Amino acid sequence: MSDLPRRAVTRTAKLAALPLGFAGRATWGLGKRIVGESAELVGRELQQRTAEQLFKVLGELKGGAMKFGQALSVFESALPEEVAGPYRAALTKLQEAAPPMPTRTVHGVLKERLGDDWHELFLEFEDKPAAAASIGQVHRAVWHDGREVAVKVQYPGAGDALLSDLSQLSRFARLLGPLIPGMDIKPLIAELRDRVSEELDYGLEAQAQQAHAEEFAGDPDVMVPAVVHQCDQVLVTEWVEGIPLSEVISDGTQEQRDRAGQLLARFLFSGPARTGLLHADPHPGNFRLLPGSGDSTQKEQWRLGVLDFGTVDRLPGGLPAPIGDSLRMTLEGDARSVYELLCEEGFVKESIELDPDAVLDYLLPIIEPAQVDEFTFTRGWMRSQAARIADPRSPAYQLGKRLNLPPAYLLIHRVTLSTIGVLCQLGATVRLRDELEEWLPGFLPEEEHAAEA
């Protein structure tokens, strides 16, 4: 009972066609140049065709293919501007929409999981999905007690599709590498694959979401919808009405962009401190900008609605203190202490010796937003960072290749990078240092922290 393209041979054939398509278009582009067309025009057309094919296939397949596309989507700020446009348009489609499951399939899942009389649980149920994601889609409904709810229904066969796609994508990760300069695609795919079982478990998702809903209940800045009902393949939560972050990115006012950026940074650092959990899927489709109870024309009245807790990192003590310690010592210019801490935590392997001052020079541009009271995140800044780290001729590239990312920090690193990517898409001016001082263990010296407490 599945309308997801499930058979491994079908999905593999579609995914395997992608690198062949890339190669074919490269040959086509060379031919166009030989007959005299501008290299710039040919390059743009080539990028556009590649983007269209890549994300059309990823969106159609849902599963791991779409999950991978969503993970990439927050990094489009790192692409050179002349090629970012086509990717931006194709990626944005993945954040909010995908081809829907047929109604008969949705009803079949609800009947199997909620019982033959599932209709009686709802006063209203919209068959047309309000949103679609990598392993399920969301329907708007009214619960039997009158509450507006979001009903998340998992695609039948989603688990097999996720694993099959990610295995296939990992086989040609090297070919996908140029999509995002400076980013190693293979570990990203491996990490997505490692978390498949968690993502499929709506029980775990319900627990994580309810923990956040209770902690942020009544919060003036962040709103998390409460869980109403959960069972295998079905999750019912309160409905959240607001402006999708993708719309703020494309059409929002500067006030909306700045407020959304500030709240996104606040949630990134305060969530682990307050709940012991890190929301680990920060693409724009999972956030809404909600008008507050007061005058919504005032930027401080907007709140951030947070959705989808299918992927979380469990951090009982909050974010690890060595992150704050190393940031503080880097800002203080204490190269030797930073280097010793990185060695201690496994960022520098025992067999490798690096120059502490060179490590400090490598880190300082990355943490520029924490050096000032407020920082404007831009696509240009993101591109300059990506170019510095991705250029094989640069010292930063050479040093970066010798650093190691310990498993305990892998998801934290990706979530932080992804959030920075979204901030750059927003073009938001953010007081990041305020959030670090408030929520990041180790960022303030012990005596200052004790005085503030």
Coordinates of C-alpha atoms in Angstrom, one line a residue:
M1 CA 0.0 0.0 0.0
S2 CA 2.5 2.6 -1.1
D3 CA 2.6 5.2 -3.8
L4 CA 6.1 6.2 -2.9
P5 CA 8.5 4.9 -5.6
R6 CA 9.6 2.0 -3.4
R7 CA 11.3 -0.7 -5.5
A8 CA 15.0 -0.3 -5.1
V9 CA 15.7 -0.8 -8.7
T10 CA 13.4 2.1 -9.7
R11 CA 14.8 4.5 -7.1
T12 CA 18.4 3.5 -7.9
A13 CA 17.9 4.0 -11.6
K14 CA 16.5 7.5 -11.1
L15 CA 19.4 8.5 -8.7
A16 CA 22.0 6.8 -10.8
A17 CA 20.9 8.8 -13.8
L18 CA 21.9 12.1 -12.0
P19 CA 25.7 11.9 -12.4
L20 CA 25.2 10.7 -16.0
G21 CA 23.0 13.7 -16.6
F22 CA 25.7 16.0 -15.1
A23 CA 28.3 14.5 -17.4
G24 CA 26.1 14.8 -20.5
R25 CA 25.3 18.4 -19.8
A26 CA 29.0 19.2 -19.3
T27 CA 29.7 17.7 -22.8
W28 CA 26.7 19.7 -24.2
G29 CA 28.2 22.9 -22.6
L30 CA 31.6 22.3 -24.2
G31 CA 29.9 21.9 -27.6
K32 CA 28.1 25.2 -27.2
R33 CA 31.4 27.0 -26.3
I34 CA 33.1 25.5 -29.3
V35 CA 30.5 27.1 -31.6
G36 CA 31.1 30.4 -30.0
E37 CA 28.5 31.0 -27.2
S38 CA 29.6 33.0 -24.2
A39 CA 31.2 30.8 -21.5
E40 CA 29.2 32.8 -18.8
L41 CA 25.9 32.2 -20.6
V42 CA 26.6 28.5 -21.1
G43 CA 27.7 28.1 -17.5
R44 CA 24.5 29.7 -16.2
E45 CA 22.3 27.5 -18.4
L46 CA 24.3 24.4 -17.4
Q47 CA 23.8 25.2 -13.7
Q48 CA 20.1 25.9 -14.2
R49 CA 19.5 22.6 -16.0
T50 CA 21.6 20.7 -13.4
A51 CA 19.6 22.3 -10.5
E52 CA 16.3 21.5 -12.2
Q53 CA 17.1 17.9 -12.8
L54 CA 18.7 17.3 -9.4
F55 CA 15.9 18.7 -7.3
K56 CA 13.1 17.4 -9.5
V57 CA 14.4 13.9 -8.9
L58 CA 15.0 14.5 -5.2
G59 CA 11.5 16.0 -4.7
E60 CA 9.7 13.2 -6.6
L61 CA 11.5 10.4 -4.7
K62 CA 10.9 12.0 -1.2
G63 CA 12.6 9.7 1.2
G64 CA 16.4 10.1 1.8
A65 CA 16.8 11.9 -1.6
M66 CA 14.5 14.7 -0.5
K67 CA 16.0 14.7 3.0
F68 CA 19.5 15.2 1.4
G69 CA 18.1 18.0 -0.8
Q70 CA 16.7 19.8 2.3
A71 CA 20.0 19.4 4.1
L72 CA 21.7 21.0 1.1
S73 CA 19.1 23.8 0.8
V74 CA 20.4 25.8 3.8
F75 CA 23.9 26.1 2.2
E76 CA 22.9 27.7 -1.1
S77 CA 24.2 31.0 0.3
A78 CA 27.7 29.6 -0.2
L79 CA 27.3 29.3 -4.0
P80 CA 28.7 31.9 -6.3
E81 CA 26.0 34.5 -6.9
E82 CA 26.0 33.9 -10.7
V83 CA 24.9 30.3 -10.2
A84 CA 22.9 30.6 -6.9
G85 CA 19.7 31.7 -8.5
P86 CA 18.7 28.5 -10.2
Y87 CA 19.7 26.5 -7.2
R88 CA 17.8 28.8 -4.9
A89 CA 14.6 28.4 -6.8
A90 CA 14.9 24.6 -7.0
L91 CA 15.9 24.2 -3.4
T92 CA 13.2 26.4 -2.0
K93 CA 10.6 24.1 -3.6
L94 CA 11.9 21.3 -1.5
Q95 CA 11.5 23.2 1.8
E96 CA 7.7 23.5 1.6
A97 CA 6.4 21.1 -0.9
A98 CA 6.7 17.7 -2.6
P99 CA 4.4 15.6 -4.8
P100 CA 1.6 14.5 -2.4
M101 CA 0.5 11.0 -1.4
P102 CA -2.8 10.0 -3.0
T103 CA -5.8 10.4 -0.7
R104 CA -6.6 6.7 -0.7
T105 CA -3.1 6.0 0.7
V106 CA -3.5 8.7 3.5
H107 CA -6.9 7.3 4.5
G108 CA -5.4 3.8 4.4
V109 CA -2.7 4.7 6.9
L110 CA -5.2 6.5 9.2
K111 CA -7.6 3.6 9.1
E112 CA -4.8 1.1 9.9
R113 CA -3.3 3.2 12.8
L114 CA -6.3 5.0 14.3
G115 CA -9.0 2.4 13.6
D116 CA -12.0 2.1 11.2
D117 CA -13.7 5.0 12.9
W118 CA -10.8 7.4 12.5
H119 CA -13.0 10.0 11.0
E120 CA -14.8 10.4 14.4
L121 CA -11.6 11.7 16.0
F122 CA -11.9 14.8 13.7
L123 CA -14.6 17.4 13.3
E124 CA -12.9 18.3 10.0
F125 CA -10.0 16.8 7.9
E126 CA -8.5 18.3 4.8
D127 CA -7.5 15.6 2.3
K128 CA -5.3 18.0 0.4
P129 CA -1.9 18.2 2.3
A130 CA -0.8 21.5 3.7
A131 CA 2.9 20.5 3.5
A132 CA 5.0 17.6 2.4
A133 CA 8.4 16.5 3.7
S134 CA 10.9 13.7 3.2
I135 CA 9.1 10.9 5.1
G136 CA 5.6 12.2 5.6
Q137 CA 3.1 14.9 4.8
V138 CA 0.9 17.2 6.9
H139 CA -2.8 17.6 6.8
R140 CA -4.8 20.4 8.4
A141 CA -7.7 19.2 10.6
V142 CA -9.9 20.0 13.5
W143 CA -9.6 17.6 16.5
H144 CA -12.8 16.3 18.2
D145 CA -12.3 18.9 21.0
G146 CA -12.3 21.8 18.5
R147 CA -8.6 22.4 18.4
E148 CA -7.0 23.1 15.0
V149 CA -4.4 20.4 14.5
A150 CA -1.6 19.3 12.1
V151 CA -1.8 15.6 11.2
K152 CA 1.5 14.2 10.1
V153 CA 1.1 10.9 8.2
Q154 CA 4.2 8.8 7.3
Y155 CA 4.6 7.5 3.8
P156 CA 4.3 3.7 3.7
G157 CA 7.7 2.3 2.9
A158 CA 9.5 5.5 4.0
G159 CA 12.2 3.6 5.9
D160 CA 13.2 1.4 3.0
A161 CA 13.2 4.5 0.7
L162 CA 15.4 6.5 3.1
L163 CA 18.0 3.8 3.4
S164 CA 18.0 3.0 -0.3
D165 CA 18.4 6.6 -1.4
L166 CA 21.1 7.5 1.1
S167 CA 23.1 4.4 0.2
Q168 CA 22.9 5.3 -3.5
L169 CA 23.7 9.0 -2.9
S170 CA 26.8 8.0 -1.0
R171 CA 28.1 6.1 -4.0
F172 CA 28.4 9.3 -6.0
A173 CA 29.0 11.8 -3.2
R174 CA 32.2 13.0 -4.8
L175 CA 30.3 14.1 -7.9
L176 CA 27.8 16.1 -5.8
G177 CA 30.6 17.8 -3.9
P178 CA 30.9 20.8 -6.2
L179 CA 27.3 21.7 -5.4
I180 CA 28.4 23.3 -2.1
P181 CA 31.9 24.7 -2.0
G182 CA 33.9 23.8 1.1
M183 CA 31.5 21.1 2.3
D184 CA 32.3 17.4 2.4
I185 CA 29.1 15.7 1.2
K186 CA 29.9 12.1 2.3
P187 CA 29.8 12.7 6.1
L188 CA 26.6 14.6 5.7
I189 CA 25.0 11.6 3.9
A190 CA 26.5 9.1 6.5
E191 CA 25.0 11.2 9.4
L192 CA 21.6 11.4 7.7
R193 CA 21.7 7.6 7.3
D194 CA 22.7 7.0 10.9
R195 CA 19.6 8.8 12.1
V196 CA 17.0 7.1 9.9
S197 CA 15.6 5.0 12.7
E198 CA 15.1 8.0 14.9
E199 CA 13.4 10.0 12.2
L200 CA 10.9 7.2 11.5
D201 CA 10.0 6.9 15.2
Y202 CA 7.1 9.3 15.8
G203 CA 7.1 8.3 19.5
L204 CA 10.6 9.8 19.9
E205 CA 9.6 12.8 17.9
A206 CA 6.5 13.3 20.1
Q207 CA 8.6 13.2 23.3
A208 CA 11.1 15.7 21.9
Q209 CA 8.4 18.1 20.7
Q210 CA 6.4 17.9 23.9
A211 CA 9.5 18.6 26.0
H212 CA 10.0 21.7 24.0
A213 CA 6.3 22.7 24.1
E214 CA 6.2 22.5 27.8
E215 CA 9.5 24.3 28.3
F216 CA 8.6 27.2 25.9
A217 CA 4.9 27.4 27.0
G218 CA 4.2 31.1 27.4
D219 CA 7.6 32.2 26.1
P220 CA 7.5 35.6 24.5
D221 CA 10.0 34.6 21.8
V222 CA 9.5 31.0 20.8
M223 CA 6.4 28.9 20.3
V224 CA 6.4 25.1 20.0
P225 CA 3.0 23.4 19.2
A226 CA 1.9 20.8 21.8
V227 CA 1.5 17.1 20.9
V228 CA -2.2 16.1 20.8
H229 CA -2.0 12.4 19.8
Q230 CA 0.7 10.0 18.6
C231 CA 0.8 6.4 17.3
D232 CA 2.9 4.5 14.7
Q233 CA 3.1 6.5 11.4
V234 CA 0.7 9.3 12.7
L235 CA 1.5 12.4 14.8
V236 CA -1.1 15.0 15.7
T237 CA 0.0 18.3 17.0
E238 CA -1.5 21.8 17.5
W239 CA -1.7 23.8 14.2
V240 CA 0.6 26.8 13.9
E241 CA -0.4 29.7 11.7
G242 CA 2.4 32.0 10.6
I243 CA 4.6 33.2 7.8
P244 CA 6.9 30.4 6.6
L245 CA 10.6 31.4 7.0
S246 CA 11.1 30.7 3.2
E247 CA 8.6 33.6 2.6
V248 CA 10.5 35.9 5.0
I249 CA 13.7 35.0 3.1
S250 CA 12.1 35.9 -0.3
D251 CA 9.7 38.7 0.6
G252 CA 10.1 39.7 4.3
T253 CA 10.8 43.2 5.5
Q254 CA 14.1 44.0 7.1
E255 CA 12.4 44.1 10.5
Q256 CA 11.0 40.6 10.0
R257 CA 14.4 39.3 8.8
D258 CA 16.3 40.7 11.7
R259 CA 13.7 39.5 14.3
A260 CA 13.6 36.0 12.7
G261 CA 17.4 35.8 12.7
Q262 CA 17.7 36.9 16.3
L263 CA 15.1 34.3 17.4
L264 CA 16.6 31.6 15.3
A265 CA 20.0 32.2 17.0
R266 CA 18.3 32.4 20.4
F267 CA 16.5 29.0 19.8
L268 CA 19.7 27.4 18.6
F269 CA 21.6 28.2 21.8
S270 CA 18.8 28.3 24.4
G271 CA 17.0 25.0 23.3
P272 CA 19.8 22.7 24.5
A273 CA 20.3 24.7 27.7
R274 CA 16.6 24.6 28.6
T275 CA 15.5 21.1 27.3
G276 CA 18.8 19.1 27.0
L277 CA 17.8 18.6 23.3
L278 CA 19.1 20.2 20.1
H279 CA 16.6 20.7 17.2
A280 CA 18.7 19.3 14.4
D281 CA 16.8 20.0 11.2
P282 CA 17.1 23.8 10.8
H283 CA 15.9 24.3 7.3
P284 CA 13.4 27.2 6.6
G285 CA 10.4 24.9 6.1
N286 CA 10.5 24.1 9.9
F287 CA 10.0 27.6 11.1
R288 CA 7.2 30.2 11.1
L289 CA 7.2 33.9 12.1
L290 CA 4.2 34.4 14.3
P291 CA 2.6 37.8 15.2
G292 CA 2.6 38.3 18.9
S293 CA -0.3 39.3 21.1
G294 CA 0.6 43.0 20.9
D295 CA 1.1 45.4 17.9
S296 CA 2.6 43.1 15.2
T297 CA 4.1 46.0 13.4
Q298 CA 6.7 46.2 16.2
K299 CA 9.5 43.8 15.4
E300 CA 9.9 42.7 19.0
Q301 CA 6.3 41.3 18.9
W302 CA 7.1 38.6 16.4
R303 CA 7.7 35.1 17.8
L304 CA 9.3 32.1 16.2
G305 CA 7.2 29.0 15.7
V306 CA 9.3 25.8 15.6
L307 CA 8.1 22.6 13.9
D308 CA 9.4 19.0 13.2
F309 CA 11.4 17.4 16.0
G310 CA 12.1 14.2 14.1
T311 CA 15.8 14.8 14.4
V312 CA 17.3 15.9 17.7
D313 CA 20.6 15.6 19.4
R314 CA 20.4 14.6 23.1
L315 CA 22.6 16.9 25.2
P316 CA 21.6 16.4 28.8
G317 CA 24.1 19.1 30.0
G318 CA 23.3 21.5 27.2
L319 CA 25.9 22.3 24.5
P320 CA 29.4 21.0 25.5
A321 CA 31.4 23.6 27.5
P322 CA 34.5 23.2 25.4
I323 CA 32.6 25.0 22.5
G324 CA 32.2 28.1 24.7
D325 CA 35.7 27.8 26.2
S326 CA 37.3 27.5 22.7
L327 CA 35.3 30.4 21.4
R328 CA 36.2 32.7 24.3
M329 CA 39.9 31.8 24.2
T330 CA 39.9 32.4 20.4
L331 CA 38.4 35.8 20.9
E332 CA 41.0 36.5 23.6
G333 CA 43.7 35.5 21.1
D334 CA 45.0 32.7 23.3
A335 CA 46.3 30.5 20.6
R336 CA 48.2 28.0 22.8
S337 CA 45.1 27.3 25.1
V338 CA 42.8 27.0 22.1
Y339 CA 45.2 24.5 20.5
E340 CA 45.5 22.4 23.6
L341 CA 41.7 22.3 24.1
L342 CA 41.2 21.2 20.4
C343 CA 43.8 18.4 20.9
E344 CA 42.1 17.4 24.2
E345 CA 38.7 17.1 22.5
G346 CA 40.0 15.2 19.4
F347 CA 39.8 18.0 16.8
V348 CA 43.6 17.5 16.3
K349 CA 44.7 13.9 16.1
E350 CA 47.6 12.7 18.2
S351 CA 49.7 11.9 15.1
I352 CA 49.3 15.5 13.7
E353 CA 51.1 18.6 14.9
L354 CA 49.9 22.1 13.9
D355 CA 51.0 25.6 14.5
P356 CA 48.7 27.1 17.2
D357 CA 48.9 30.6 15.6
A358 CA 47.9 29.2 12.2
V359 CA 44.9 27.4 13.9
L360 CA 43.9 30.8 15.5
D361 CA 44.1 32.5 12.1
Y362 CA 41.9 29.8 10.6
L363 CA 39.2 30.1 13.3
L364 CA 39.0 33.9 13.6
P365 CA 37.2 34.7 10.3
I366 CA 34.6 32.0 11.1
I367 CA 33.8 33.4 14.5
E368 CA 33.7 37.0 13.3
P369 CA 29.9 37.3 14.2
A370 CA 30.8 36.7 17.8
Q371 CA 33.5 39.4 17.9
V372 CA 31.1 42.3 17.6
D373 CA 27.9 43.5 19.4
E374 CA 25.8 42.9 16.3
F375 CA 26.6 41.3 12.9
T376 CA 24.9 41.3 9.6
F377 CA 24.9 37.9 8.0
T378 CA 25.1 38.1 4.2
R379 CA 25.4 35.7 1.3
G380 CA 28.7 37.5 0.4
W381 CA 30.2 36.8 3.8
M382 CA 29.1 33.1 3.5
R383 CA 30.6 32.8 0.1
S384 CA 33.9 34.4 1.2
Q385 CA 34.1 31.8 4.1
A386 CA 33.3 28.9 1.7
A387 CA 35.9 30.2 -0.9
R388 CA 38.6 30.5 1.8
I389 CA 38.1 27.0 3.1
A390 CA 37.4 25.4 -0.4
D391 CA 40.4 26.8 -2.3
P392 CA 43.1 24.2 -2.4
R393 CA 45.7 27.0 -2.8
S394 CA 44.7 28.7 0.5
P395 CA 46.4 28.0 3.9
A396 CA 42.9 27.6 5.4
Y397 CA 42.1 24.8 3.0
Q398 CA 45.4 23.0 3.8
L399 CA 44.9 23.4 7.6
G400 CA 41.2 22.5 7.5
K401 CA 42.0 19.1 5.8
R402 CA 44.2 18.2 8.8
L403 CA 41.6 19.0 11.4
N404 CA 39.3 16.2 12.6
L405 CA 35.6 16.4 13.6
P406 CA 34.9 14.1 16.6
P407 CA 31.6 12.2 16.4
A408 CA 30.1 13.9 19.5
Y409 CA 30.4 17.2 17.7
L410 CA 29.2 16.2 14.2
L411 CA 25.5 17.0 14.5
I412 CA 26.2 20.2 16.5
H413 CA 28.6 21.3 13.8
R414 CA 26.1 20.7 11.0
V415 CA 23.2 22.4 12.9
T416 CA 25.3 25.4 13.6
L417 CA 26.5 25.7 10.0
S418 CA 22.9 25.2 8.7
T419 CA 21.6 27.9 11.0
I420 CA 24.3 30.3 9.8
G421 CA 23.3 29.4 6.3
V422 CA 19.7 30.4 7.0
L423 CA 20.8 33.6 8.7
C424 CA 22.7 34.5 5.6
Q425 CA 19.7 33.7 3.4
L426 CA 17.7 36.1 5.7
G427 CA 20.4 38.8 5.5
A428 CA 19.6 39.4 9.2
T429 CA 21.4 41.7 11.6
V430 CA 21.8 39.7 14.8
R431 CA 23.2 40.3 18.3
L432 CA 24.8 36.9 18.4
R433 CA 27.1 37.7 21.2
D434 CA 24.1 38.3 23.5
E435 CA 22.8 34.8 22.9
L436 CA 26.3 33.2 23.4
E437 CA 26.7 35.1 26.7
E438 CA 23.3 34.1 27.9
W439 CA 23.2 30.4 26.9
L440 CA 26.5 28.9 25.8
P441 CA 28.4 27.3 28.7
G442 CA 32.0 28.4 29.0
F443 CA 31.7 31.5 26.7
L444 CA 31.8 33.9 29.7
P445 CA 34.7 33.6 32.1
E446 CA 33.6 31.8 35.3
E447 CA 33.6 34.9 37.5
E448 CA 31.5 37.0 35.1
H449 CA 29.0 34.1 34.7
A450 CA 28.7 33.7 38.5
A451 CA 28.2 37.5 38.9
E452 CA 25.4 37.5 36.3
A453 CA 23.7 34.5 37.8

